[in-house]
Amino acid sequence: MSTVEEFFQVLQLPDRSGRPKYQRLADTLVDAIRQGLWRPGDRLPPEEELTQLTPFSLGTVQRALRDLSEQGLVIRQHGLGSFVADPPRELQDPWHCRFVGDDGETLLPIFSQAVARVAVQGQGPWTRHLGVEAEVMRLDRVIIVNDEFRIFSRFYGDRRVLRHLWEMPMEELHGANFKKVIVRQCQLPITEITHCVSTRAFDDEACERIAMPAGTSGLYMYASAYAGRERCVYFQEFSIAPNGRSLQFPETTVSPF
């Protein structure tokens, strides 16, 4: 196995890719984690040590660690350091992100990591679906498709109606199928889901989450799920990194249970 010093030697070489320095460092840290240099729960080298191991400033190191934290790959604890997070969990029976494999039939595996959950103030695209009276929460996830590309998902729902999703520990949301949680825990049958797809330039947050340069354009999709004809249960947005895979949509409405 390579040592820490060997992993960082590549950063000493000239780089003509045009990638920001913090992204180069973040990618190197991810490669080291994937190859087993650090495992879930392990503490990464302190920030000051990373500045000695790399040609980068403290600001660049901090930006790289913040980027990994926002992606859900690293947990930063004040006064203790940065730790490798548990890996994303596979999401079973996906309803929205159904990408087809090389055989034209098999669905590619997807893994999801919950990265943020906040109460939303004001109105936005979700208002038309959830209504102005909803007490809206937003739950963000990074979805990894077959270790090929990423999707950034913003999930909106009324936190009074979807109380279980609002109160669940964040670690239990990794790999969770929200549709099944809503049906089983919130006692709401999902009877119909609609999708709308377009191409657009992603905002800066979405680009960071899917590890793409600012201004990247790709497939934007939103989905709205209903319990009956009138009651919208959730509204969800997907920023999908450019890829060569086919996206499959279910042809039938959703079974209540």
CSV table of C-alpha atoms in Angstrom, one decimal:
chain,number,residue,atom,x,y,z
A,1,MET,CA,0.0,0.0,0.0
A,2,SER,CA,1.2,3.5,-0.8
A,3,THR,CA,2.2,5.8,2.0
A,4,VAL,CA,0.7,9.2,2.6
A,5,GLU,CA,3.9,10.9,1.2
A,6,GLU,CA,3.6,8.7,-2.0
A,7,PHE,CA,0.0,9.7,-2.6
A,8,PHE,CA,0.8,13.4,-2.4
A,9,GLN,CA,3.8,13.2,-4.7
A,10,VAL,CA,1.6,13.6,-7.8
A,11,LEU,CA,0.6,17.1,-6.5
A,12,GLN,CA,4.3,18.2,-6.8
A,13,LEU,CA,4.2,17.6,-10.6
A,14,PRO,CA,3.2,20.4,-13.1
A,15,ASP,CA,-0.6,20.4,-13.7
A,16,ARG,CA,-2.1,21.7,-17.0
A,17,SER,CA,-5.7,20.5,-16.4
A,18,GLY,CA,-6.9,23.9,-15.3
A,19,ARG,CA,-8.6,22.4,-12.2
A,20,PRO,CA,-8.5,24.6,-9.1
A,21,LYS,CA,-5.8,23.6,-6.6
A,22,TYR,CA,-8.4,22.7,-3.9
A,23,GLN,CA,-10.1,20.3,-6.3
A,24,ARG,CA,-6.8,18.6,-7.2
A,25,LEU,CA,-6.1,18.0,-3.5
A,26,ALA,CA,-9.7,16.9,-2.8
A,27,ASP,CA,-9.4,14.3,-5.7
A,28,THR,CA,-6.2,13.0,-4.3
A,29,LEU,CA,-7.7,12.6,-0.8
A,30,VAL,CA,-10.6,10.7,-2.3
A,31,ASP,CA,-8.3,8.4,-4.3
A,32,ALA,CA,-6.4,7.6,-1.1
A,33,ILE,CA,-9.6,6.8,0.8
A,34,ARG,CA,-10.8,4.6,-2.0
A,35,GLN,CA,-7.5,2.7,-2.1
A,36,GLY,CA,-7.8,2.1,1.7
A,37,LEU,CA,-5.1,4.4,3.0
A,38,TRP,CA,-7.8,5.8,5.3
A,39,ARG,CA,-11.0,3.9,6.2
A,40,PRO,CA,-14.3,5.2,7.6
A,41,GLY,CA,-13.8,6.7,11.0
A,42,ASP,CA,-10.0,7.3,10.5
A,43,ARG,CA,-8.7,10.8,11.2
A,44,LEU,CA,-7.1,12.6,8.2
A,45,PRO,CA,-3.8,14.4,8.7
A,46,PRO,CA,-4.2,17.8,10.4
A,47,GLU,CA,-4.5,20.8,8.1
A,48,GLU,CA,-1.0,22.1,9.0
A,49,GLU,CA,0.5,18.7,8.1
A,50,LEU,CA,-1.3,18.7,4.8
A,51,THR,CA,0.3,22.0,3.9
A,52,GLN,CA,3.7,20.4,4.6
A,53,LEU,CA,2.9,17.3,2.5
A,54,THR,CA,1.6,19.4,-0.4
A,55,PRO,CA,2.6,22.5,-2.3
A,56,PHE,CA,-0.7,24.2,-1.2
A,57,SER,CA,-1.5,26.9,1.3
A,58,LEU,CA,-3.6,26.5,4.4
A,59,GLY,CA,-6.5,28.2,2.7
A,60,THR,CA,-6.4,25.7,-0.2
A,61,VAL,CA,-6.3,22.8,2.3
A,62,GLN,CA,-9.3,24.1,4.2
A,63,ARG,CA,-11.2,24.6,1.0
A,64,ALA,CA,-10.5,21.0,-0.1
A,65,LEU,CA,-11.7,19.6,3.2
A,66,ARG,CA,-14.8,21.8,3.2
A,67,ASP,CA,-15.6,20.5,-0.3
A,68,LEU,CA,-15.3,16.9,0.8
A,69,SER,CA,-17.4,17.7,3.9
A,70,GLU,CA,-20.1,19.2,1.7
A,71,GLN,CA,-20.1,16.1,-0.4
A,72,GLY,CA,-20.6,13.9,2.7
A,73,LEU,CA,-17.2,12.2,2.3
A,74,VAL,CA,-15.5,13.8,5.3
A,75,ILE,CA,-16.8,14.8,8.7
A,76,ARG,CA,-15.1,17.8,10.2
A,77,GLN,CA,-15.3,18.1,14.0
A,78,HIS,CA,-14.2,21.4,15.6
A,79,GLY,CA,-11.1,21.0,17.7
A,80,LEU,CA,-10.7,17.3,16.7
A,81,GLY,CA,-10.0,17.3,13.0
A,82,SER,CA,-11.4,15.7,9.8
A,83,PHE,CA,-12.6,12.1,9.7
A,84,VAL,CA,-13.5,9.8,6.9
A,85,ALA,CA,-17.3,9.4,6.7
A,86,ASP,CA,-19.1,6.1,6.2
A,87,PRO,CA,-19.4,5.3,2.5
A,88,PRO,CA,-22.7,6.1,0.7
A,89,ARG,CA,-25.2,3.3,0.9
A,90,GLU,CA,-26.8,1.7,-2.0
A,91,LEU,CA,-30.4,2.9,-2.7
A,92,GLN,CA,-32.6,0.0,-3.4
A,93,ASP,CA,-35.5,0.1,-5.9
A,94,PRO,CA,-34.8,3.7,-7.2
A,95,TRP,CA,-37.8,5.4,-8.7
A,96,HIS,CA,-36.2,8.6,-10.2
A,97,CYS,CA,-32.5,7.9,-11.0
A,98,ARG,CA,-33.0,4.7,-13.1
A,99,PHE,CA,-30.0,4.7,-15.4
A,100,VAL,CA,-29.6,1.7,-17.8
A,101,GLY,CA,-26.4,-0.4,-18.1
A,102,ASP,CA,-24.6,-1.5,-21.2
A,103,ASP,CA,-27.0,-4.4,-21.8
A,104,GLY,CA,-29.9,-2.0,-22.3
A,105,GLU,CA,-31.9,-3.7,-19.5
A,106,THR,CA,-30.0,-3.8,-16.1
A,107,LEU,CA,-30.4,-0.7,-13.9
A,108,LEU,CA,-27.1,0.7,-12.7
A,109,PRO,CA,-26.5,0.7,-8.9
A,110,ILE,CA,-26.8,4.0,-7.2
A,111,PHE,CA,-25.5,5.1,-3.8
A,112,SER,CA,-26.8,8.1,-1.8
A,113,GLN,CA,-25.4,10.3,0.9
A,114,ALA,CA,-27.5,12.8,2.8
A,115,VAL,CA,-25.5,16.0,3.2
A,116,ALA,CA,-27.9,18.7,4.5
A,117,ARG,CA,-31.4,19.2,6.0
A,118,VAL,CA,-32.8,22.7,6.6
A,119,ALA,CA,-36.1,24.5,7.0
A,120,VAL,CA,-36.8,26.7,4.0
A,121,GLN,CA,-38.0,30.2,4.2
A,122,GLY,CA,-39.8,32.1,1.4
A,123,GLN,CA,-41.1,30.7,-1.9
A,124,GLY,CA,-39.5,29.0,-4.8
A,125,PRO,CA,-40.3,26.4,-7.5
A,126,TRP,CA,-41.6,24.0,-4.8
A,127,THR,CA,-44.3,26.5,-3.8
A,128,ARG,CA,-46.5,25.7,-6.9
A,129,HIS,CA,-46.5,22.1,-5.9
A,130,LEU,CA,-46.6,22.2,-2.1
A,131,GLY,CA,-48.6,25.4,-1.6
A,132,VAL,CA,-47.9,28.6,0.2
A,133,GLU,CA,-49.0,27.2,3.6
A,134,ALA,CA,-46.5,24.4,3.7
A,135,GLU,CA,-43.7,24.5,6.3
A,136,VAL,CA,-41.1,23.4,3.9
A,137,MET,CA,-38.0,21.4,4.6
A,138,ARG,CA,-35.2,20.8,2.1
A,139,LEU,CA,-33.2,17.6,2.2
A,140,ASP,CA,-30.0,17.5,0.1
A,141,ARG,CA,-28.4,14.3,-1.1
A,142,VAL,CA,-25.4,13.4,-3.3
A,143,ILE,CA,-26.2,10.4,-5.5
A,144,ILE,CA,-23.4,8.4,-7.1
A,145,VAL,CA,-24.4,6.3,-10.1
A,146,ASN,CA,-22.3,3.2,-10.6
A,147,ASP,CA,-19.2,5.2,-9.5
A,148,GLU,CA,-19.4,6.9,-12.9
A,149,PHE,CA,-21.0,10.3,-12.2
A,150,ARG,CA,-22.9,12.2,-9.6
A,151,ILE,CA,-26.3,13.7,-9.1
A,152,PHE,CA,-27.3,16.5,-6.7
A,153,SER,CA,-30.8,16.1,-5.3
A,154,ARG,CA,-32.8,18.7,-3.5
A,155,PHE,CA,-35.9,17.2,-1.9
A,156,TYR,CA,-38.7,19.5,-0.6
A,157,GLY,CA,-41.7,18.5,1.5
A,158,ASP,CA,-43.9,19.8,4.3
A,159,ARG,CA,-42.1,18.9,7.5
A,160,ARG,CA,-45.3,18.6,9.4
A,161,VAL,CA,-46.6,16.0,6.9
A,162,LEU,CA,-43.2,14.2,6.5
A,163,ARG,CA,-42.3,14.5,10.1
A,164,HIS,CA,-40.4,11.2,10.1
A,165,LEU,CA,-38.0,12.4,7.4
A,166,TRP,CA,-37.6,15.7,9.3
A,167,GLU,CA,-36.7,13.9,12.5
A,168,MET,CA,-34.7,10.9,11.4
A,169,PRO,CA,-31.0,10.9,12.3
A,170,MET,CA,-29.0,12.0,9.3
A,171,GLU,CA,-27.0,8.7,9.1
A,172,GLU,CA,-30.3,6.8,8.6
A,173,LEU,CA,-31.0,8.9,5.5
A,174,HIS,CA,-28.0,7.5,3.7
A,175,GLY,CA,-29.2,5.1,1.1
A,176,ALA,CA,-32.8,5.5,2.2
A,177,ASN,CA,-35.6,5.2,-0.4
A,178,PHE,CA,-37.7,8.3,0.6
A,179,LYS,CA,-40.8,7.0,-1.3
A,180,LYS,CA,-40.8,3.9,0.9
A,181,VAL,CA,-40.2,5.9,4.1
A,182,ILE,CA,-43.2,8.1,3.2
A,183,VAL,CA,-45.4,5.1,2.5
A,184,ARG,CA,-44.4,3.1,5.6
A,185,GLN,CA,-43.5,5.6,8.2
A,186,CYS,CA,-45.6,8.7,7.3
A,187,GLN,CA,-48.6,6.5,6.3
A,188,LEU,CA,-49.1,8.3,3.0
A,189,PRO,CA,-49.8,6.3,-0.2
A,190,ILE,CA,-47.9,7.7,-3.3
A,191,THR,CA,-50.3,7.2,-6.1
A,192,GLU,CA,-48.6,9.2,-8.9
A,193,ILE,CA,-45.3,10.7,-9.8
A,194,THR,CA,-44.6,13.0,-12.7
A,195,HIS,CA,-41.2,13.9,-14.2
A,196,CYS,CA,-40.1,16.9,-16.2
A,197,VAL,CA,-36.7,17.1,-17.9
A,198,SER,CA,-34.7,19.9,-19.5
A,199,THR,CA,-31.1,21.0,-20.0
A,200,ARG,CA,-29.7,23.9,-18.1
A,201,ALA,CA,-26.6,25.4,-16.5
A,202,PHE,CA,-26.3,24.3,-12.9
A,203,ASP,CA,-25.9,26.7,-10.0
A,204,ASP,CA,-22.5,26.9,-8.2
A,205,GLU,CA,-23.7,24.7,-5.3
A,206,ALA,CA,-24.9,21.9,-7.6
A,207,CYS,CA,-21.6,22.0,-9.6
A,208,GLU,CA,-19.6,21.6,-6.4
A,209,ARG,CA,-21.8,18.7,-5.3
A,210,ILE,CA,-21.4,16.8,-8.5
A,211,ALA,CA,-17.7,17.6,-8.7
A,212,MET,CA,-18.0,19.6,-11.9
A,213,PRO,CA,-16.6,23.1,-12.9
A,214,ALA,CA,-18.7,26.1,-12.2
A,215,GLY,CA,-21.1,26.8,-15.1
A,216,THR,CA,-21.4,23.2,-16.1
A,217,SER,CA,-24.6,22.4,-18.0
A,218,GLY,CA,-26.4,19.1,-17.8
A,219,LEU,CA,-29.7,17.3,-17.4
A,220,TYR,CA,-32.1,19.0,-14.9
A,221,MET,CA,-35.1,17.0,-13.8
A,222,TYR,CA,-37.8,17.6,-11.3
A,223,ALA,CA,-40.3,15.1,-9.9
A,224,SER,CA,-43.5,15.7,-8.0
A,225,ALA,CA,-45.2,13.0,-6.1
A,226,TYR,CA,-48.9,12.9,-5.2
A,227,ALA,CA,-51.2,11.1,-2.8
A,228,GLY,CA,-54.4,11.2,-4.8
A,229,ARG,CA,-55.0,13.8,-7.5
A,230,GLU,CA,-54.6,17.0,-5.6
A,231,ARG,CA,-52.2,16.5,-2.7
A,232,CYS,CA,-48.5,16.9,-3.6
A,233,VAL,CA,-46.4,15.0,-1.1
A,234,TYR,CA,-43.0,16.1,-2.2
A,235,PHE,CA,-41.2,18.1,-5.0
A,236,GLN,CA,-37.6,17.0,-5.9
A,237,GLU,CA,-35.0,18.5,-8.1
A,238,PHE,CA,-32.0,16.6,-9.7
A,239,SER,CA,-28.9,18.2,-11.2
A,240,ILE,CA,-27.4,15.3,-13.2
A,241,ALA,CA,-23.7,15.5,-14.3
A,242,PRO,CA,-23.1,15.0,-18.0
A,243,ASN,CA,-22.9,11.3,-18.9
A,244,GLY,CA,-23.6,8.8,-21.7
A,245,ARG,CA,-26.2,6.7,-19.9
A,246,SER,CA,-29.9,6.4,-20.7
A,247,LEU,CA,-32.4,7.5,-18.1
A,248,GLN,CA,-35.4,5.2,-17.8
A,249,PHE,CA,-38.8,6.4,-16.4
A,250,PRO,CA,-41.4,4.0,-14.9
A,251,GLU,CA,-44.4,3.5,-17.2
A,252,THR,CA,-46.9,2.8,-14.4
A,253,THR,CA,-48.2,4.8,-11.5
A,254,VAL,CA,-46.9,4.0,-8.0
A,255,SER,CA,-48.4,1.3,-5.9
A,256,PRO,CA,-49.7,2.6,-2.6
A,257,PHE,CA,-48.0,0.0,-0.5
